[in-house]
Amino acid sequence: MEWRDQALKSFFKICCGMMLSTILTLASMSVSTVGIALAASPSQKPRLGKVSYDQVIDVNNIAMFVTNQGSFAFDPATGGPGLEFPRGTYGQTAVFAAGPWIAGKVNGEIRVAIAEYSFEYAPGPILPDGTPADPQLDRYRVYKISKGDGMENPDYAQWPVEDGAPVNPDGTPMVLGDQTLWAVYNDADPGIHFNMQTAPLGIEIQQTTFGFNRTGPLGNVVFVKFLIINKGGNTIDSTYVSLWSDPDLGQSDNDLVGCDVETNFGFCYNGSNTDSQYGSSPPAVGYDFFKGPIGDDGVELPMTSFNKYINGRDPQTAEETYNYMKGLDPDGGVADHTDPITGQVKAFMVDGDPVTGAGWLDENPADRRLMLTAGPFTFALGDTQEVVVGIIMGQGQDRLTSITAARVNDAFAQSAFDADFVVFPPPPPPSPPTPPPPPPVGIKDWDIPSGERWYTWANTDWGAEGFGGAMTGDVAHQWFGPTSVPPSRLVNVELRFTSVIEDEGEDQYKPLDLTNPNVSWGYRYLRGAGAPPPAPADQTTTKSPYDWSHYIINTSGPGVYVYQERNPIALSVWDVENNRRLEVGWLENNRPGGLVNGAYGPAWAGEFSNLAASGPREWLFIFDRDYTEPNDDSNLAELSQGLINDNPAPPIMYIIFAARRFADRFPQDGDSFLILANRVNDINPGDFNGDDTINFSDFLLFVVAFGTGSGDAGFDAQMDLNGDGMIDFSDFLIFVDHYGSGTSGSKAALPLPYPYR
């Protein structure tokens, strides 16, 4: 069998780069071609299926072929690589092939179904009588629909609901993400099991491939959902499901692989910063089990093994395949699975961290294969298993920072998947400018589950005054600049609102129900605390006076925006990644219409900018500190220092600038929304080249800029570690103090710029 894999792949790679460019260019054409004939045993004649050769998911930065034979990221028409990144680069490819491998035992006999360069799956479902459907029928093609499609798209009009294609509650085709491709295939024909020569498992797979039209992390991810059904008439014991891939990251012979066990993440990266396709900045490609199969104990299985091998060591028998999936060598031994550093036998090969250089790392770059596997589980007749995997790309400045970028994208994608993709929609296309230009408009208002909207970022000027927070809004000051909570440490947070008591026809806050668990005691700050109130104390419920002198408690103190007191606020904020409640605060403005009433509430719509000097400045702050009750002063010393001062910046994670709509209600119990963090790869002090290790490669860069000052040619503020405007030995001493420390293990260094889920 070895000759088959090598010969096929050698043939497939001839001229595949130019052919992929042509096929991707023509991908919008709906053409199905009769499949190519592949070798079968003399006693079994394969049934040639009507293979979809030309369908490509191309909604974001990734363009990837999808077939109705199990294989994806492979171009069966040309035998060439099938995943282009970035989309539209015509010739830069990151994956040669990928597909699902499934193996188990039927009455003690190992049976296998695989998809690689040749396939043991055929288009169509398994019929009620247990026989495979006719794979020649056009109805078993790959269907492709996008948001906004209607009956003019034949795939939308002919959406195969009866075969299992997903639909909305009203029966219309369901688009997952912004683009969805769907196909059904099975392994029930004995004549197509020519790879490992086993009897069929009798499984049907309904595959949904989808992606999001986004910039940022989700723009670099393709999701693949497998609904696997046992229709073979037998219970399959000790079943394993693998995501197999031949990455070929650009140049095929210089790949290395690795895995992050805790995050179910396998990845491929270049062995050097020299690649015939990608040059000095090769990307990394990752693979993830976003959802694994359910084990016999009813608990979802994670990745249970990670295996790698090179071209020429492909499994030749069902037993070798099964051993690979179990996390063993092909002969069932453990020699290749023994950590050379610790001597420990591991199911997860090369589980170290190439970015920090720690642990068991892959060596000797070559043409790699990799397998992420989950199992074992018992697959009874009629049972279904849903497995969701992802292909994740990461692009950094070099081969190692690309791993970090892929990890960041993977963590975000997993968070979005766990939240059922409750993420903000992409921004609308820009409108043609019209004179005079309109005032700036904020990010976007969001929908409360009931359909009513009561908050918006409308009428926001984005002029925040240099807070040390990760999200202050002013590009000239704090967008991903020096912050107390750097972007790499942002977490996904959820705001949970409480009901505000109101009388019909009134538009002001009334007392909160302090027994409500989502009422928070927030830290209140005041702008202009030292000035007298601009209007007499008027405790009416009209909004224009709303300036109550008795809410000015501290007229001076640390910080420009002086801390006043802790007051109840109608929401709680939760770090949903770590299940912890966070401290909150808000700012009031001692100006006419400033709403100095001791309660947080968005600005009045259309009357005041929430950032202009005359505006309410009802800014909400989310702090990176565990929440405390009002009788707990453990955070008071830090958070009572006020805002904007010479002391260390308060631990601001997010600032929300909000306005109010006239006709909308106050919040109610059950209202909530998520803020999803878009983590970026910031560079740690002293790590000038961003490889997460401080060593002589950084030192050489330092020497190049030594002696330059702010404004000089060659001055690099990143190397000015002490911020004195000059690159000199005072920075060098700091460098020496950090030398040799990987950023994940050194007390002097910052944490890695991605949190593991």
Short mmCIF file of C-alpha atoms in Angstrom, two decimals, residues 304-602:
data_model
loop_
_atom_site.label_atom_id
_atom_site.label_comp_id
_atom_site.label_asym_id
_atom_site.label_seq_id
_atom_site.Cartn_x
_atom_site.Cartn_y
_atom_site.Cartn_z
CA THR A 304 -7.44 11.79 23.40
CA SER A 305 -4.36 11.44 21.20
CA PHE A 306 -2.23 13.42 18.79
CA ASN A 307 -0.15 11.56 16.27
CA LYS A 308 2.25 12.52 13.51
CA TYR A 309 4.14 10.74 10.79
CA ILE A 310 5.98 11.65 7.61
CA ASN A 311 5.42 10.82 3.96
CA GLY A 312 6.22 7.15 3.54
CA ARG A 313 5.01 6.08 6.98
CA ASP A 314 1.30 6.22 6.14
CA PRO A 315 -0.62 3.34 7.74
CA GLN A 316 -0.84 0.33 5.46
CA THR A 317 -3.41 -1.80 7.30
CA ALA A 318 -6.53 -1.33 9.39
CA GLU A 319 -4.59 -2.38 12.49
CA GLU A 320 -1.89 0.26 11.89
CA THR A 321 -4.58 2.89 11.37
CA TYR A 322 -6.30 1.85 14.59
CA ASN A 323 -3.04 1.98 16.54
CA TYR A 324 -2.33 5.49 15.30
CA MET A 325 -5.79 6.57 16.45
CA LYS A 326 -5.21 5.06 19.90
CA GLY A 327 -2.03 7.13 20.29
CA LEU A 328 0.42 4.32 19.59
CA ASP A 329 3.06 3.56 17.00
CA PRO A 330 1.69 1.74 13.93
CA ASP A 331 2.97 -1.60 15.27
CA GLY A 332 1.30 -0.98 18.63
CA GLY A 333 4.53 0.01 20.34
CA VAL A 334 5.40 3.23 22.14
CA ALA A 335 8.91 4.05 20.95
CA ASP A 336 7.78 7.08 18.95
CA HIS A 337 5.44 8.11 21.77
CA THR A 338 8.10 8.35 24.46
CA ASP A 339 8.96 11.91 25.46
CA PRO A 340 12.74 12.17 24.90
CA ILE A 341 13.05 14.71 27.73
CA THR A 342 11.05 13.00 30.48
CA GLY A 343 10.98 9.40 29.29
CA GLN A 344 7.21 9.42 29.78
CA VAL A 345 5.03 7.48 27.34
CA LYS A 346 2.43 9.86 25.92
CA ALA A 347 -0.60 9.54 23.68
CA PHE A 348 0.12 13.12 22.62
CA MET A 349 3.29 13.44 20.58
CA VAL A 350 5.30 16.70 20.59
CA ASP A 351 3.15 18.38 23.24
CA GLY A 352 5.71 21.08 24.05
CA ASP A 353 5.55 24.77 23.18
CA PRO A 354 7.66 25.83 20.18
CA VAL A 355 7.08 29.50 21.02
CA THR A 356 8.83 29.27 24.39
CA GLY A 357 11.05 26.33 23.45
CA ALA A 358 9.76 24.31 26.41
CA GLY A 359 8.94 20.62 26.41
CA TRP A 360 8.90 17.96 23.71
CA LEU A 361 9.24 19.65 20.32
CA ASP A 362 9.09 18.30 16.80
CA GLU A 363 12.41 18.01 14.97
CA ASN A 364 13.73 17.41 11.46
CA PRO A 365 11.23 19.27 9.25
CA ALA A 366 9.63 17.12 6.57
CA ASP A 367 6.37 16.38 4.75
CA ARG A 368 4.20 15.82 7.84
CA ARG A 369 0.84 14.16 8.46
CA LEU A 370 -1.07 14.70 11.69
CA MET A 371 -4.09 13.16 13.40
CA LEU A 372 -6.25 14.54 16.22
CA THR A 373 -8.33 11.71 17.67
CA ALA A 374 -11.18 11.39 20.19
CA GLY A 375 -12.35 8.07 21.60
CA PRO A 376 -13.11 5.36 22.42
CA PHE A 377 -16.90 5.17 22.62
CA THR A 378 -19.57 2.58 21.87
CA PHE A 379 -21.52 3.41 18.72
CA ALA A 380 -24.81 1.52 18.88
CA LEU A 381 -27.01 0.90 15.86
CA GLY A 382 -29.11 4.00 15.18
CA ASP A 383 -26.99 6.24 17.42
CA THR A 384 -25.73 9.61 16.24
CA GLN A 385 -22.62 11.54 17.20
CA GLU A 386 -22.04 15.22 16.46
CA VAL A 387 -18.42 16.28 16.12
CA VAL A 388 -17.36 19.83 15.25
CA VAL A 389 -13.83 20.58 14.11
CA GLY A 390 -12.13 23.70 12.89
CA ILE A 391 -9.35 24.71 10.54
CA ILE A 392 -7.65 27.79 11.98
CA MET A 393 -5.05 29.98 10.31
CA GLY A 394 -2.67 32.34 12.09
CA GLN A 395 -0.39 34.92 10.50
CA GLY A 396 2.39 36.51 12.53
CA GLN A 397 5.67 38.17 11.71
CA ASP A 398 7.48 34.84 11.56
CA ARG A 399 6.90 31.12 12.00
CA LEU A 400 6.61 31.24 15.82
CA THR A 401 4.48 34.35 16.20
CA SER A 402 2.17 32.71 13.65
CA ILE A 403 1.62 29.88 16.16
CA THR A 404 0.60 32.47 18.74
CA ALA A 405 -1.74 34.11 16.23
CA ALA A 406 -3.35 30.74 15.46
CA ARG A 407 -3.77 30.06 19.18
CA VAL A 408 -5.43 33.45 19.67
CA ASN A 409 -7.81 32.79 16.77
CA ASP A 410 -8.55 29.32 18.10
CA ALA A 411 -9.34 30.58 21.62
CA PHE A 412 -11.69 33.21 20.21
CA ALA A 413 -13.38 30.69 17.91
CA GLN A 414 -13.89 28.25 20.80
CA SER A 415 -15.39 31.05 22.92
CA ALA A 416 -17.71 32.03 20.09
CA PHE A 417 -18.70 28.39 19.54
CA ASP A 418 -19.38 27.89 23.26
CA ALA A 419 -21.55 31.05 23.20
CA ASP A 420 -23.55 29.69 20.22
CA PHE A 421 -21.93 32.35 18.05
CA VAL A 422 -23.60 35.26 19.82
CA VAL A 423 -21.18 37.72 18.25
CA PHE A 424 -21.58 41.13 16.73
CA PRO A 425 -22.39 41.23 13.00
CA PRO A 426 -19.79 42.54 10.58
CA PRO A 427 -19.81 46.29 10.00
CA PRO A 428 -21.90 47.47 7.04
CA PRO A 429 -20.08 48.55 3.89
CA PRO A 430 -19.01 52.20 3.97
CA SER A 431 -21.48 54.72 2.56
CA PRO A 432 -20.44 57.36 0.02
CA PRO A 433 -19.55 60.61 1.82
CA THR A 434 -22.20 63.32 1.69
CA PRO A 435 -21.55 66.98 2.51
CA PRO A 436 -21.66 68.06 5.22
CA PRO A 437 -20.24 64.95 6.92
CA PRO A 438 -22.43 63.50 9.66
CA PRO A 439 -21.22 63.51 13.27
CA PRO A 440 -19.36 60.39 14.40
CA VAL A 441 -21.53 57.41 15.20
CA GLY A 442 -20.57 54.75 17.72
CA ILE A 443 -20.05 51.06 17.20
CA LYS A 444 -23.53 49.58 17.03
CA ASP A 445 -26.62 49.19 19.14
CA TRP A 446 -27.57 45.71 20.20
CA ASP A 447 -30.74 43.70 20.50
CA ILE A 448 -32.19 42.77 23.86
CA PRO A 449 -33.76 39.27 23.65
CA SER A 450 -37.30 40.71 23.74
CA GLY A 451 -36.55 42.71 20.61
CA GLU A 452 -36.53 46.09 22.35
CA ARG A 453 -33.39 48.18 22.39
CA TRP A 454 -32.63 50.52 25.20
CA TYR A 455 -28.90 51.17 24.88
CA THR A 456 -26.84 52.48 21.98
CA TRP A 457 -23.43 53.93 21.30
CA ALA A 458 -25.04 56.63 19.13
CA ASN A 459 -23.72 60.20 19.44
CA THR A 460 -20.40 59.08 20.85
CA ASP A 461 -17.40 61.27 19.98
CA TRP A 462 -14.60 58.79 20.77
CA GLY A 463 -12.62 61.40 22.63
CA ALA A 464 -11.76 59.60 25.86
CA GLU A 465 -9.10 61.37 27.85
CA GLY A 466 -6.23 58.92 27.98
CA PHE A 467 -7.45 56.36 30.46
CA GLY A 468 -5.12 53.46 31.08
CA GLY A 469 -7.71 50.98 29.91
CA ALA A 470 -7.61 48.53 27.07
CA MET A 471 -10.67 49.96 25.34
CA THR A 472 -10.91 53.73 25.72
CA GLY A 473 -11.73 54.63 22.16
CA ASP A 474 -9.36 57.46 21.29
CA VAL A 475 -7.02 56.22 18.56
CA ALA A 476 -4.49 58.94 19.34
CA HIS A 477 -4.24 57.85 22.95
CA GLN A 478 -5.23 54.42 24.14
CA TRP A 479 -6.34 52.07 21.37
CA PHE A 480 -4.02 49.18 22.19
CA GLY A 481 -1.45 51.55 23.64
CA PRO A 482 0.08 51.29 27.14
CA THR A 483 -2.72 50.06 29.35
CA SER A 484 -3.24 48.63 32.78
CA VAL A 485 -5.13 45.69 31.28
CA PRO A 486 -3.37 44.91 27.98
CA PRO A 487 -5.44 43.59 25.09
CA SER A 488 -3.89 40.15 25.47
CA ARG A 489 -5.53 39.84 28.91
CA LEU A 490 -9.02 40.88 27.89
CA VAL A 491 -11.70 38.30 28.63
CA ASN A 492 -15.23 37.74 27.39
CA VAL A 493 -17.67 39.43 29.77
CA GLU A 494 -21.44 39.35 30.16
CA LEU A 495 -23.55 42.23 31.47
CA ARG A 496 -26.64 41.02 33.32
CA PHE A 497 -29.25 43.70 33.96
CA THR A 498 -31.82 44.04 36.72
CA SER A 499 -35.28 45.54 36.53
CA VAL A 500 -35.52 49.24 37.26
CA ILE A 501 -38.75 50.24 38.97
CA GLU A 502 -40.59 52.83 36.90
CA ASP A 503 -44.02 54.43 36.82
CA GLU A 504 -45.88 54.78 33.57
CA GLY A 505 -44.96 57.96 31.74
CA GLU A 506 -41.84 58.65 33.78
CA ASP A 507 -38.34 58.55 32.39
CA GLN A 508 -36.14 58.65 35.46
CA TYR A 509 -34.59 56.02 37.65
CA LYS A 510 -36.41 54.88 40.76
CA PRO A 511 -34.96 52.91 43.67
CA LEU A 512 -33.44 49.53 42.90
CA ASP A 513 -34.39 46.29 44.55
CA LEU A 514 -31.22 45.81 46.59
CA THR A 515 -32.06 42.15 47.18
CA ASN A 516 -31.70 41.42 43.46
CA PRO A 517 -28.49 39.36 43.03
CA ASN A 518 -27.52 41.31 39.90
CA VAL A 519 -27.48 44.70 41.61
CA SER A 520 -23.83 45.75 41.95
CA TRP A 521 -22.33 48.27 44.31
CA GLY A 522 -20.30 50.35 41.88
CA TYR A 523 -17.56 52.92 42.38
CA ARG A 524 -18.82 56.42 41.46
CA TYR A 525 -16.45 59.09 40.15
CA LEU A 526 -17.09 62.76 39.37
CA ARG A 527 -15.67 65.11 36.77
CA GLY A 528 -15.41 68.71 38.00
CA ALA A 529 -15.91 67.74 41.62
CA GLY A 530 -14.29 70.94 42.93
CA ALA A 531 -16.72 73.28 41.19
CA PRO A 532 -20.09 74.29 42.64
CA PRO A 533 -23.16 72.68 41.13
CA PRO A 534 -24.18 74.55 37.95
CA ALA A 535 -27.82 74.64 39.07
CA PRO A 536 -29.48 74.88 42.49
CA ALA A 537 -30.23 71.67 44.25
CA ASP A 538 -33.49 70.65 42.69
CA GLN A 539 -34.80 67.26 43.63
CA THR A 540 -37.54 67.08 41.04
CA THR A 541 -37.82 64.25 38.57
CA THR A 542 -37.32 66.41 35.50
CA LYS A 543 -34.15 65.74 33.64
CA SER A 544 -32.88 69.30 33.03
CA PRO A 545 -31.94 70.23 36.65
CA TYR A 546 -30.83 66.75 37.75
CA ASP A 547 -27.80 68.40 39.40
CA TRP A 548 -27.99 67.62 43.08
CA SER A 549 -25.31 69.21 45.22
CA HIS A 550 -25.53 66.59 47.94
CA TYR A 551 -24.15 64.03 45.49
CA ILE A 552 -20.84 65.91 45.44
CA ILE A 553 -19.20 64.25 48.43
CA ASN A 554 -15.47 64.64 47.77
CA THR A 555 -14.41 67.87 46.07
CA SER A 556 -10.76 66.87 45.80
CA GLY A 557 -8.59 63.84 46.06
CA PRO A 558 -6.36 61.57 44.04
CA GLY A 559 -7.03 61.69 40.35
CA VAL A 560 -8.63 64.23 38.06
CA TYR A 561 -11.94 62.36 38.24
CA VAL A 562 -12.45 62.14 41.98
CA TYR A 563 -13.89 59.08 43.70
CA GLN A 564 -17.15 59.81 45.52
CA GLU A 565 -18.74 56.69 47.01
CA ARG A 566 -20.11 53.24 46.28
CA ASN A 567 -23.71 53.19 45.06
CA PRO A 568 -25.98 50.45 43.72
CA ILE A 569 -26.14 50.02 39.95
CA ALA A 570 -28.68 48.07 37.89
CA LEU A 571 -26.36 45.44 36.45
CA SER A 572 -23.68 42.90 37.23
CA VAL A 573 -20.66 42.05 35.06
CA TRP A 574 -19.20 38.56 34.77
CA ASP A 575 -15.96 37.20 33.39
CA VAL A 576 -17.61 34.25 31.63
CA GLU A 577 -14.28 32.55 30.87
CA ASN A 578 -13.40 32.17 34.55
CA ASN A 579 -16.85 32.42 36.16
CA ARG A 580 -15.99 35.42 38.30
CA ARG A 581 -17.94 38.59 38.97
CA LEU A 582 -16.15 41.88 38.28
CA GLU A 583 -16.09 45.28 39.93
CA VAL A 584 -17.79 48.14 38.07
CA GLY A 585 -17.75 51.92 38.29
CA TRP A 586 -19.15 54.94 36.51
CA LEU A 587 -18.36 58.59 35.93
CA GLU A 588 -20.69 61.58 36.31
CA ASN A 589 -20.09 65.12 35.06
CA ASN A 590 -20.64 68.26 37.16
CA ARG A 591 -21.98 70.28 34.23
CA PRO A 592 -25.49 71.35 33.18
CA GLY A 593 -27.31 68.21 32.16
CA GLY A 594 -24.58 66.11 33.68
CA LEU A 595 -27.04 63.84 35.46
CA VAL A 596 -25.27 64.08 38.81
CA ASN A 597 -27.80 61.96 40.63
CA GLY A 598 -25.74 59.17 42.13
CA ALA A 599 -27.11 56.60 39.69
CA TYR A 600 -25.70 55.24 36.45
CA GLY A 601 -27.78 55.80 33.33
CA PRO A 602 -26.99 56.41 29.67
#
